Coordinates of C-alpha atoms and ligand atoms in Angstrom, one line a residue:
Chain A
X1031 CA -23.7 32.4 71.2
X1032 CA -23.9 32.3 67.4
X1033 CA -28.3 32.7 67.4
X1034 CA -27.9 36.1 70.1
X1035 CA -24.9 37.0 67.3
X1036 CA -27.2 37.0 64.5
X1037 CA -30.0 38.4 66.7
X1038 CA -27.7 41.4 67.2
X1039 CA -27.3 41.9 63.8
X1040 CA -31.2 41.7 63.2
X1041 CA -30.9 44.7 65.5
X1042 CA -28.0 46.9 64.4
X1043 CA -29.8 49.9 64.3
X1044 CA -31.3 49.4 68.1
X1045 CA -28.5 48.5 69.8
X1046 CA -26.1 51.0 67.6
X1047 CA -28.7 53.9 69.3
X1048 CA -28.7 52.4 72.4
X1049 CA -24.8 52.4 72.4
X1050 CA -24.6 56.0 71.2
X1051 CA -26.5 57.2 74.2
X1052 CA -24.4 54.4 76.6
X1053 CA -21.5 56.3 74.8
X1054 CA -22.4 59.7 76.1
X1055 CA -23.0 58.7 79.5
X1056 CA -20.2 57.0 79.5
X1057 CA -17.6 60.5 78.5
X1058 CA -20.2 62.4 80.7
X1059 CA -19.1 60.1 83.6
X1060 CA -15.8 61.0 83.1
X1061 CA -15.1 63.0 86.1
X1062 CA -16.2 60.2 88.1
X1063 CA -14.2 57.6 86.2
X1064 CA -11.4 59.9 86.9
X1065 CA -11.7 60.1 90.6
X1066 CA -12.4 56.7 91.0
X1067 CA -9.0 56.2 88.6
X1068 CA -8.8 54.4 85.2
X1069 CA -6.3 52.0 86.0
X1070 CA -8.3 50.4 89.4
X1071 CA -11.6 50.1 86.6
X1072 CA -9.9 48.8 84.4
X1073 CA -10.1 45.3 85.2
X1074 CA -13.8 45.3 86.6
X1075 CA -15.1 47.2 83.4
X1076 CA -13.5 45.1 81.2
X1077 CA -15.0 41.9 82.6
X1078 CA -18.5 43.6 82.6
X1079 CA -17.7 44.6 79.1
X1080 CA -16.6 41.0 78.0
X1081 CA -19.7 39.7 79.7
X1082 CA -22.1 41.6 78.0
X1083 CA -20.8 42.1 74.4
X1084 CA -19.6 38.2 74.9
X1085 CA -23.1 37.2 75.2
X1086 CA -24.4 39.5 72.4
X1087 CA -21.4 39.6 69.7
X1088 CA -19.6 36.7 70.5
X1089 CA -17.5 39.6 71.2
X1090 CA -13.5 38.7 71.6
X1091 CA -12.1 42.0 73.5
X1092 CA -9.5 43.1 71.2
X1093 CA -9.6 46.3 73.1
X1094 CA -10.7 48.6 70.3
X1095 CA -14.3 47.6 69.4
X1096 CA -15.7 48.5 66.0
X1097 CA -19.2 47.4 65.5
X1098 CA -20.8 50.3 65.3
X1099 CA -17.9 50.4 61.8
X1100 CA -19.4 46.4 61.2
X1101 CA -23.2 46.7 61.4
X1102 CA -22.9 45.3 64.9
X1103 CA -21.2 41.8 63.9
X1104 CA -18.2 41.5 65.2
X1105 CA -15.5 41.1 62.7
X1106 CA -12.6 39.2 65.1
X1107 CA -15.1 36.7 64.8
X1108 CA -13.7 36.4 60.9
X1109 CA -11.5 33.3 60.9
X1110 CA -8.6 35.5 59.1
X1111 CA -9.5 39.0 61.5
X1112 CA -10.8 41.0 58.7
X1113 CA -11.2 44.6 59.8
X1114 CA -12.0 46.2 56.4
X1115 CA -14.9 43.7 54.9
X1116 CA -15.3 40.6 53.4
X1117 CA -12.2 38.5 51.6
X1118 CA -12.6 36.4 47.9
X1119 CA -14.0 33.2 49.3
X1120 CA -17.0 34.0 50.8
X1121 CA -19.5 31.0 49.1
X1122 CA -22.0 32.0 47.1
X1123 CA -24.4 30.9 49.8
X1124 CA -23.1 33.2 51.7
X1125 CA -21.0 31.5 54.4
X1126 CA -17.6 31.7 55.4
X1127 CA -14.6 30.3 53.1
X1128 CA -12.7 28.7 56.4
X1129 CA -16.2 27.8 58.5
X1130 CA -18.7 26.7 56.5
X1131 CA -21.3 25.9 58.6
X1132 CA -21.5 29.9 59.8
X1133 CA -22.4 32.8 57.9
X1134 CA -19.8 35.7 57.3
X1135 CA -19.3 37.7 59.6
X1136 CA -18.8 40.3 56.8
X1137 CA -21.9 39.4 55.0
X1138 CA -23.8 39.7 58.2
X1139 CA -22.0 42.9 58.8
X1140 CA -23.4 44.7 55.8
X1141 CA -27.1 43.2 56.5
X1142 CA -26.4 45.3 60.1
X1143 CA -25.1 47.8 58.0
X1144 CA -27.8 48.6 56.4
X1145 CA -29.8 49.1 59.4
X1146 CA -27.8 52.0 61.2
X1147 CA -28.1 55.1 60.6
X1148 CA -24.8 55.7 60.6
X1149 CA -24.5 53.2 57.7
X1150 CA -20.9 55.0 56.0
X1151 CA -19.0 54.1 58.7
X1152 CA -18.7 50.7 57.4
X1153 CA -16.5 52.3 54.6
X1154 CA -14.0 54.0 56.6
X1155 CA -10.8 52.0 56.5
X1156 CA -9.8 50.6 59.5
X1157 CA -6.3 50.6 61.1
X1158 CA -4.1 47.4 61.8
X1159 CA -5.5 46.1 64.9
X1160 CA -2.9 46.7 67.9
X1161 CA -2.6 43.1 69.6
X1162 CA -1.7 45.3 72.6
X1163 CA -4.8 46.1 73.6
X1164 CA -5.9 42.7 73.7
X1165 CA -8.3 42.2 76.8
X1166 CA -8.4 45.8 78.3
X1167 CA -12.0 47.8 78.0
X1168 CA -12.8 49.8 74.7
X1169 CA -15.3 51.4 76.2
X1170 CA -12.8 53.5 79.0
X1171 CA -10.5 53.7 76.1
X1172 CA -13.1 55.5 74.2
X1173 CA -14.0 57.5 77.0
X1174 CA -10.4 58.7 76.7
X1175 CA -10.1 58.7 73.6
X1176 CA -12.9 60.9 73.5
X1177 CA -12.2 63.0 76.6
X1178 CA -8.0 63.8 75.0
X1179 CA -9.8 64.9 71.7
X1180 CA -11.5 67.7 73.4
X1181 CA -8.5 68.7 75.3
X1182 CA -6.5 69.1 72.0
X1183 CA -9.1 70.8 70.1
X1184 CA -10.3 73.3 73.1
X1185 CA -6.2 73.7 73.8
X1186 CA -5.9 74.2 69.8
X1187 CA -8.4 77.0 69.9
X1188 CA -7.2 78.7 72.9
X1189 CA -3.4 78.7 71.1
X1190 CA -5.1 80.4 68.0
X1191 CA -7.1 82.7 70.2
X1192 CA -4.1 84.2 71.2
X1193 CA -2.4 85.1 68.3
Chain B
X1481 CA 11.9 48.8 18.2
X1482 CA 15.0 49.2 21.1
X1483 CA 13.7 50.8 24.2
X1484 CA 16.5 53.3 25.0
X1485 CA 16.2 52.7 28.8
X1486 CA 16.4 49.2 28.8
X1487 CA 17.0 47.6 32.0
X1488 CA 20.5 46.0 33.0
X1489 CA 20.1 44.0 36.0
X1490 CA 20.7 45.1 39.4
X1491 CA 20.5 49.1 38.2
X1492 CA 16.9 50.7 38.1
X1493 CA 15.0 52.8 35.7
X1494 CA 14.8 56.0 36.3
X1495 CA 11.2 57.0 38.1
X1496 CA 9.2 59.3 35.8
X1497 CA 7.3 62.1 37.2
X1498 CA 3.8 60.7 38.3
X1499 CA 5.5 57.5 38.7
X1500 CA 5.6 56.0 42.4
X1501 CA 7.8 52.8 40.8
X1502 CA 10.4 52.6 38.2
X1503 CA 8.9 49.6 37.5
X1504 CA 7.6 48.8 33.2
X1505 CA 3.8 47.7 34.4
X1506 CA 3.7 51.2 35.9
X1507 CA 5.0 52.7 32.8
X1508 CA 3.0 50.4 30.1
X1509 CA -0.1 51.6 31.9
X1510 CA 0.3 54.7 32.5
X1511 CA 1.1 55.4 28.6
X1512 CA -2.4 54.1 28.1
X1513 CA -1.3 50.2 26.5
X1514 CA -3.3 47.4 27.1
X1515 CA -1.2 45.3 30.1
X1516 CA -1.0 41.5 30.5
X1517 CA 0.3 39.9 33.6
X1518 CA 0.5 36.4 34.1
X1519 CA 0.6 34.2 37.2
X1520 CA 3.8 32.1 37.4
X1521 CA 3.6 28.4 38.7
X1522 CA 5.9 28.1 42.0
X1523 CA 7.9 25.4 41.8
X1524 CA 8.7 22.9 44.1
X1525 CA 12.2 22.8 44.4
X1526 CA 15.0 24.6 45.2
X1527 CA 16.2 24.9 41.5
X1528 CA 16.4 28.3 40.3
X1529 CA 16.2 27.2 36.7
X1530 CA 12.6 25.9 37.2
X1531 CA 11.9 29.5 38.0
X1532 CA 13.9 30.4 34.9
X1533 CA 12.0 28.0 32.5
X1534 CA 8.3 29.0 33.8
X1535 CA 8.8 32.4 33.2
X1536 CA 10.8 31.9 29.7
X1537 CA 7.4 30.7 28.5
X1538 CA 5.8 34.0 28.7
X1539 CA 8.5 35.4 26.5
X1540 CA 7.6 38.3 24.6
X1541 CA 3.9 38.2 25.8
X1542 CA 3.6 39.4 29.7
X1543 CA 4.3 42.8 30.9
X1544 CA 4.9 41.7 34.4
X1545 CA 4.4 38.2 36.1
X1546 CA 3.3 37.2 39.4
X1547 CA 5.1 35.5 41.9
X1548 CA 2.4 33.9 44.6
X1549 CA 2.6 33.5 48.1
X1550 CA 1.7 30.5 49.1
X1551 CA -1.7 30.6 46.7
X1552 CA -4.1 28.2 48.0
X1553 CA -2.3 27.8 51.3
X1554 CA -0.3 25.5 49.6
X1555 CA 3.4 25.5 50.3
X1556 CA 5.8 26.5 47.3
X1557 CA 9.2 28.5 46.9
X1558 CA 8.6 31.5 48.4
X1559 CA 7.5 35.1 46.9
X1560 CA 10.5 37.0 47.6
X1561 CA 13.1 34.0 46.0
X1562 CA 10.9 34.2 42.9
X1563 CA 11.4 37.7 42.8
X1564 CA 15.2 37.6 43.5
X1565 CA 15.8 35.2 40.9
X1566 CA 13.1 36.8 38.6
X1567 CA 14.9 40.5 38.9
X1568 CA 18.5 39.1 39.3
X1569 CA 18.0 38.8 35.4
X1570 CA 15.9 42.1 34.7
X1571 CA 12.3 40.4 34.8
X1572 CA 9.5 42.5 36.0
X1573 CA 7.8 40.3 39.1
X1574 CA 4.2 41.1 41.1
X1575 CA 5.2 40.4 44.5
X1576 CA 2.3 38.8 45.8
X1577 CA 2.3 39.2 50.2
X1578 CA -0.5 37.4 51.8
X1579 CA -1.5 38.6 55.6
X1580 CA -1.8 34.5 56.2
X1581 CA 1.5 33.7 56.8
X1582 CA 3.0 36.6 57.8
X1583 CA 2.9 39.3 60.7
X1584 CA 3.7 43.0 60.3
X1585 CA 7.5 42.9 61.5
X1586 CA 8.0 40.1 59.0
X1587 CA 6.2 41.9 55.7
X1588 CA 7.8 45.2 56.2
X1589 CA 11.0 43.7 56.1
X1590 CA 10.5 41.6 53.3
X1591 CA 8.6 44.5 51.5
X1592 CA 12.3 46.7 52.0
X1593 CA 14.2 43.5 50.7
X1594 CA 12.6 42.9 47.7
X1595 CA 12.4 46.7 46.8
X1596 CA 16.1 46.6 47.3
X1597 CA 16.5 43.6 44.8
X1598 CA 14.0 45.9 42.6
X1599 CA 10.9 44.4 43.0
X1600 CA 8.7 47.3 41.7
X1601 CA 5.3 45.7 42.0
X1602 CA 3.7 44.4 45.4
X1603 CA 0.4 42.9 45.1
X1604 CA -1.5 43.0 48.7
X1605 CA -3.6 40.1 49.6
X1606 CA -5.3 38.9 52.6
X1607 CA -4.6 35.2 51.5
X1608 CA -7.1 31.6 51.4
X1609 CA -7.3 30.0 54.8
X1610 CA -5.1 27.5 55.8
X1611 CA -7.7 24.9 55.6
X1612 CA -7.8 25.1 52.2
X1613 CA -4.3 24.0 51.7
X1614 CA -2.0 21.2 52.4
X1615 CA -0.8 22.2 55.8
X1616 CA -4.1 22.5 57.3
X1617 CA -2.4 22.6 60.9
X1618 CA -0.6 25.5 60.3
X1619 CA -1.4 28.3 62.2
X1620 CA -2.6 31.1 60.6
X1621 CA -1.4 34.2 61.6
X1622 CA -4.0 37.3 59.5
X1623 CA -2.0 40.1 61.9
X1624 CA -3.0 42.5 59.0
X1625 CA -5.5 42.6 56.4
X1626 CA -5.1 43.7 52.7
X1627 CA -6.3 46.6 53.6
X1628 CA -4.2 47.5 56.5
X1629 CA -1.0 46.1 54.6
X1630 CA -1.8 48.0 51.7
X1631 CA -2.2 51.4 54.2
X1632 CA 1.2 49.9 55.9
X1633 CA 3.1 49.6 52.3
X1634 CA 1.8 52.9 51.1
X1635 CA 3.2 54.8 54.2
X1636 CA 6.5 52.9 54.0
X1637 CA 6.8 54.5 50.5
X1638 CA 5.4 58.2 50.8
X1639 CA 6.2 58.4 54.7
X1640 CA 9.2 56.6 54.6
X1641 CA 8.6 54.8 57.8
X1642 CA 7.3 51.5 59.4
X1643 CA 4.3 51.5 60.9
X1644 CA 5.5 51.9 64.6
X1645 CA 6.8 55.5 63.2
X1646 CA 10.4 55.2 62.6
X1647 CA 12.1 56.3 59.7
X1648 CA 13.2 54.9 56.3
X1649 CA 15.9 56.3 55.2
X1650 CA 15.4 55.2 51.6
X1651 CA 11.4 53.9 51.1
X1652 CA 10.9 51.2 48.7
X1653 CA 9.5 52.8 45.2
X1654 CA 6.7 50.6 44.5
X1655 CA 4.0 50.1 42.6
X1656 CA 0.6 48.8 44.9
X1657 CA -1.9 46.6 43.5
X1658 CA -4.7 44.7 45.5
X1659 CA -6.8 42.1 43.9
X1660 CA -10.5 42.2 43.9
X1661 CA -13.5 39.5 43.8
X1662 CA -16.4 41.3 41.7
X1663 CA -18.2 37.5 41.8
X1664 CA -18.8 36.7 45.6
X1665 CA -21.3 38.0 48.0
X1666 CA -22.3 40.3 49.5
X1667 CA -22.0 41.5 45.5
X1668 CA -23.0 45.0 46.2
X1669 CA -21.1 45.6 49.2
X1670 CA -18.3 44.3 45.9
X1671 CA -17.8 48.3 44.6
X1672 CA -17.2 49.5 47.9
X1673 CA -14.8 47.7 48.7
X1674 CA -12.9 48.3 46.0
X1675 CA -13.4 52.3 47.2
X1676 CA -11.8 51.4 50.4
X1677 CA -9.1 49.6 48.5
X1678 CA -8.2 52.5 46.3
X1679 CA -8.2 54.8 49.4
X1680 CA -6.0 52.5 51.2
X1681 CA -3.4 52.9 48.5
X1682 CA -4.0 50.4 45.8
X1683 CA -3.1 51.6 41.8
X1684 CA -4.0 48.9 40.4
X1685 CA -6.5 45.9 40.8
X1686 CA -6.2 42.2 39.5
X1687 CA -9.8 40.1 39.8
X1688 CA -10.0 36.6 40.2
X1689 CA -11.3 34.2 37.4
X1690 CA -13.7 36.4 35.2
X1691 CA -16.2 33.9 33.7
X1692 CA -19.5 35.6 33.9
X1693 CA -19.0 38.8 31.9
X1694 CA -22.7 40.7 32.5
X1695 CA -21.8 40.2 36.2
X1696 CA -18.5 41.7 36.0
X1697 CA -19.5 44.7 33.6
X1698 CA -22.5 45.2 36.7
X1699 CA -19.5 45.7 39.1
X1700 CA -17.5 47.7 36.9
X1701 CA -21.2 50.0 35.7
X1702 CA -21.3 50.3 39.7
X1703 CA -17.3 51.0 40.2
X1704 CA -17.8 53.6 37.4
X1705 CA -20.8 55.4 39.7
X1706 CA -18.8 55.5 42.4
X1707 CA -15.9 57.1 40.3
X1708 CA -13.4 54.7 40.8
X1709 CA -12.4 54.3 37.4
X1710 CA -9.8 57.2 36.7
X1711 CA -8.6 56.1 40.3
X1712 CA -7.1 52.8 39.4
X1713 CA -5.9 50.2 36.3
X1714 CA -8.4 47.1 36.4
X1715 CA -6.8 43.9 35.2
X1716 CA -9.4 41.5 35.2
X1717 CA -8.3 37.8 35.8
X1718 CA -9.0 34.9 33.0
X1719 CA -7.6 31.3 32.8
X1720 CA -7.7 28.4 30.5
X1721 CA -9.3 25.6 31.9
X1722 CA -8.4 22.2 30.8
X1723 CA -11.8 20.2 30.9
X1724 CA -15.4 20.2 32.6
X1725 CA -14.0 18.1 35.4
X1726 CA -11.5 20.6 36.0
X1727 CA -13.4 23.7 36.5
X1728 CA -15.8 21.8 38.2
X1729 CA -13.4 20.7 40.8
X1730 CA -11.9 24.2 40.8
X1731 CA -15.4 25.8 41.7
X1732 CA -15.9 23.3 44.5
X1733 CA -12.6 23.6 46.2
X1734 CA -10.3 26.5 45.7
X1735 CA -11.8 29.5 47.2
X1736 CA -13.6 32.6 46.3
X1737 CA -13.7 31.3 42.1
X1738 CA -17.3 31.4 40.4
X1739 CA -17.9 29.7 37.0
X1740 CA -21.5 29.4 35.7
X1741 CA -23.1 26.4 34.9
X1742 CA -23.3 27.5 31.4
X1743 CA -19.4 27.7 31.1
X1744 CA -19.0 23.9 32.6
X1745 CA -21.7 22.8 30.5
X1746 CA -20.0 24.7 27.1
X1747 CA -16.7 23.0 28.1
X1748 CA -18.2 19.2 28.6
X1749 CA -19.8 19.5 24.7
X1750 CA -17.0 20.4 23.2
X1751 CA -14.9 17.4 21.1
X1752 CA -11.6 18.5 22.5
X1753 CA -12.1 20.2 25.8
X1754 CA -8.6 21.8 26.2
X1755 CA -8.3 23.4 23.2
X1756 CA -12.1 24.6 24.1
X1757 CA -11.3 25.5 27.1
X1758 CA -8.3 27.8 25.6
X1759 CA -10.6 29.5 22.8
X1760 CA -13.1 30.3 25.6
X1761 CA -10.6 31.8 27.3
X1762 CA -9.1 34.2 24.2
X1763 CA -13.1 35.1 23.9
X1764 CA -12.8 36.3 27.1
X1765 CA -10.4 38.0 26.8
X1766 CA -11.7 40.5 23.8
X1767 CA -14.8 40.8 25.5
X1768 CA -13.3 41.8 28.7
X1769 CA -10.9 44.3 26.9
X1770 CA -13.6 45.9 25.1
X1771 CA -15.2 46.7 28.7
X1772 CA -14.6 50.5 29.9
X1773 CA -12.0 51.2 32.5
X1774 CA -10.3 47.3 31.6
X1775 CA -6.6 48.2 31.6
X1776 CA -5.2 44.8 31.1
X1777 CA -5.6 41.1 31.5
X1778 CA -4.2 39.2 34.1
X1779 CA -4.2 35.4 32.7
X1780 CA -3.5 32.3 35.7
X1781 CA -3.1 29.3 33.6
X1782 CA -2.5 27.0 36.0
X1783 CA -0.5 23.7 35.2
X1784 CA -1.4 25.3 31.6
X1785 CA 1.3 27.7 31.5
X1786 CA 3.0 27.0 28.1
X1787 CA -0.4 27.8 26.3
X1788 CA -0.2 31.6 27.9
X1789 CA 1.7 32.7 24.7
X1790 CA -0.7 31.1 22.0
X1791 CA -3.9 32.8 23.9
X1792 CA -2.8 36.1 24.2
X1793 CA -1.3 35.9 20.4
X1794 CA -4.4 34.8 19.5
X1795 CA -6.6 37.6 21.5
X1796 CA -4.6 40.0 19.8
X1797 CA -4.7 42.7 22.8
X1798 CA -0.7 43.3 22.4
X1799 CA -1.3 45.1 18.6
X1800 CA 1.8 43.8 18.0
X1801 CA 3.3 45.2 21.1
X1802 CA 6.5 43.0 22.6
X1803 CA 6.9 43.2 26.3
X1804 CA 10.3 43.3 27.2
X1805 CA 11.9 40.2 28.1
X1806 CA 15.7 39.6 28.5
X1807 CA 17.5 40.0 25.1
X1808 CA 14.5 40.8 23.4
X1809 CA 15.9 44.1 21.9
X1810 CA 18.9 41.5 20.5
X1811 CA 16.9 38.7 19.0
X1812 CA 14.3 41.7 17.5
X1813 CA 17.5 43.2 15.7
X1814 CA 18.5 39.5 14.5
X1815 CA 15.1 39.2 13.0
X1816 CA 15.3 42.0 11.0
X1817 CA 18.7 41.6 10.1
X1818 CA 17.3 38.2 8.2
X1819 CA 14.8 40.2 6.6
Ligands
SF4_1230 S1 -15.7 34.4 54.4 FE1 -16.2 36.1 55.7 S2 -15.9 35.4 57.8 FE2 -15.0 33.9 56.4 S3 -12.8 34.4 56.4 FE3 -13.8 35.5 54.6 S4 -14.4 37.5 55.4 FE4 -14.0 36.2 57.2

């Protein structure tokens, strides 16, 4: 809903806290996620997922969520997908070159921005969005994500040890 | 003045060392001359000597000229034909690639294509929305963004490979530009992005219309804090325009352009507004040139074309430099033959 969207936004720097912790719980978890499996959560996460972040960020489950990169305003919401910030035609109102009648997103975005502590991130570039993980859960595939980068690096030391 | 490497068609300069392209924009700037680029009208036919004739007009004046995508969302002959026709004859084309249009598997082929016809110059855009075109149904497709396409080209050229990962065997030599909007909010969010673009692998920067000049030297004051300056060439974009009505119209319906009231107003008291429209422009011009880290000019003179000679000879950025154009070297040696 577009007025809980621009709540969120109000609130980037609550909600990108909140998350953080949800975040850690979440890789903590991930013994349980484990034995339960991946794959059989899958599909009930990612509808709890879509529920939640679909009422708050209008969110569109492209599977690899970056608002806490957007100042919690979801940037699929951009009519042309921008990833990276805001194109030429933003109106010098302030609203969006294809939808007038909304703000955005990218302007919103940087409002957010400037609310979270982690406030860079918004000028990391961002990858190509893979249209492959359309609909599956970003937060199990953080938790992976997460969970393979300690693997590597704890592997990584353990090779060097060695030597 | 012959250039002993000039071009013959089909054959490419050597790259210099420092060089990613072979292409003469890359060289002109990198030697420290002031660049002008030009925007080139698409036509709308299939007659490559409407190409031909458009870009005759900017004779002796542009360094490189741009061939659009699909500008405005409006449908005209496409980039990469421009380009093929433009470099069959040794012409120095700005590939323009808009993300609108366009998905991933598509771009990077075109992107090898018209690096194989020797298209040295790719311009990444994210491209206007299709409502603001004359197909309005289309559908638009925004698989990348600039950014992501210019992070795509990039690794095609120092990688050599797509972005799935598999290899090129011989990457396309090309020179990346990305425009940049220094005029529409959120304004200080502007510099930044221009940051990203830089790190995503963009050399050199074309704005859109430049009419307010203390907002532009703001973003360029900020871009300088930042130390983005020595990153990238800055071409900031300037246009005649041909009455009040006209830029008024322009601000109100083509995307992402800001002109001040004060221009508008300027424009409806003048006697003859085209010719004021052109003077404002050449003013423009050596007050944006005199502007730190301004390599060049990029001038879109649209359905003004034939005037882009005159205001550049008048702005007298060239100091008497000739841009390469085919048979200049010839008709230079005629002319002082006569003499
Ligand atoms: S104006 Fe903002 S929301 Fe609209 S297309 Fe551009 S970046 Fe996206």
């Amino acid at each position: 809903m577009y007025s809980v969207r621009r709540w969120a936004v109000r609130h980037a720097g609550g909600l990108d806290k909140f998350y953080q912790g949800f975040e850690t719980l979440l890789v903590k978890l991930h013994p349980l996620w484990e034995k339960i499996g991946y794959q059989r959560l899958e599909r009930p996460v990612a509808k709890i997922e879509q529920l939640c972040k679909g009422l708050l960020f209008d969110c569109k489950m492209c599977g690899q969520c970056a608002l806490s990169e957007t100042g919690m305003s979801c940037s699929m919401n951009c009519p042309k997908n921008l990833r990276n910030g805001p194109c030429g035609g933003v109106r010098q109102n302030g609203n969006c070159e294809v939808k007038e009648e909304m703000r955005c997103v990218w302007v919103e975005a940087w409002d957010g921005n400037r609310k979270m502590q982690t406030g860079e991130r918004i000028l990391a570039v961002q990858l190509p969005v893979d249209f492959s993980k359309k609909g599956s859960s970003s937060w199990l595939s953080r938790v992976r994500d997460v969970q393979q980068q300690a693997v590597t690096e704890s592997t990584a030391e353990h090779s060097s040890g060695k030597q | 003045m012959v250039i002993h490497d000039e071009p013959t068609p089909g054959e490419m300069l050597p790259i210099l060392t420092g060089h990613s392209s072979a292409g003469r924009l890359e060289r002109v700037l990198r030697a420290g001359h002031f660049a002008v680029t030009a925007e080139l009208a698409p036509p709308d036919s299939a007659n490559p000597h409407d190409v031909y004739t458009r870009a005759e007009l900017f004779d002796g004046h542009v360094d490189a000229m741009n061939a659009t995508d699909g500008s405005g969302a409006n449908c005209h002959m496409s980039s990469v034909g421009i380009c093929a026709l433009l470099t069959r004859i040794g012409y120095a084309p700005i590939m323009q690639v808009s993300c609108r249009d366009k998905n991933r598997i598509a771009i990077q082929g075109d992107v090898l294509g018209a690096a194989a016809m020797g298209v040295s110059n790719i311009l990444c855009l994210t491209g206007d929305g299709v409502q603001a075109g004359d197909h309005p149904q289309a559908k638009p497709v925004f698989d990348l963004d600039c950014m992501s396409l210019l992070e795509t080209v990039r690794g095609m050229r120092d990688k050599a490979q797509f972005l799935s990962g598999r290899k090129i065997s011989d990457p396309p030599k090309v020179f990346l530009g990305a425009a940049s909007n220094p005029f529409a909010p959120p304004l200080d969010f502007r510099p930044h992005r221009l940051a990203k673009k830089i790190a995503a692998g963009a050399q050199f920067i074309q704005t859109n219309y430049c009419f307010d000049v203390p907002r532009f030297k703001e973003f360029m004051a900020r871009s300088r804090d930042l130390g983005l300056l020595e990153k990238v060439f800055i071409l900031p974009g300037v246009g005649p325009m041909a009455s009040a009505r006209t830029a008024n119209w322009i601000r109100n319906n083509v995307p992402g352009i800001y002109i001040p009231d004060s221009i508008i107003e300027r424009l409806a008291g003048a006697k003859d507004q085209k010719k004021e429209g052109q003077q404002l422009c050449v003013e423009l011009i050596q007050e944006l040139s005199e502007i730190e880290g301004v390599s060049g000019i990029h001038v879109m003179a649209y359905r003004q074309e034939e005037s882009v000679a005159e205001i550049i000879k008048s702005s007298g950025v060239l100091q008497g430099r000739v841009p390469w154009y085919p048979g200049r070297d010839q008709k230079l040696l005629q002319e002082r033959a006569r003499l």
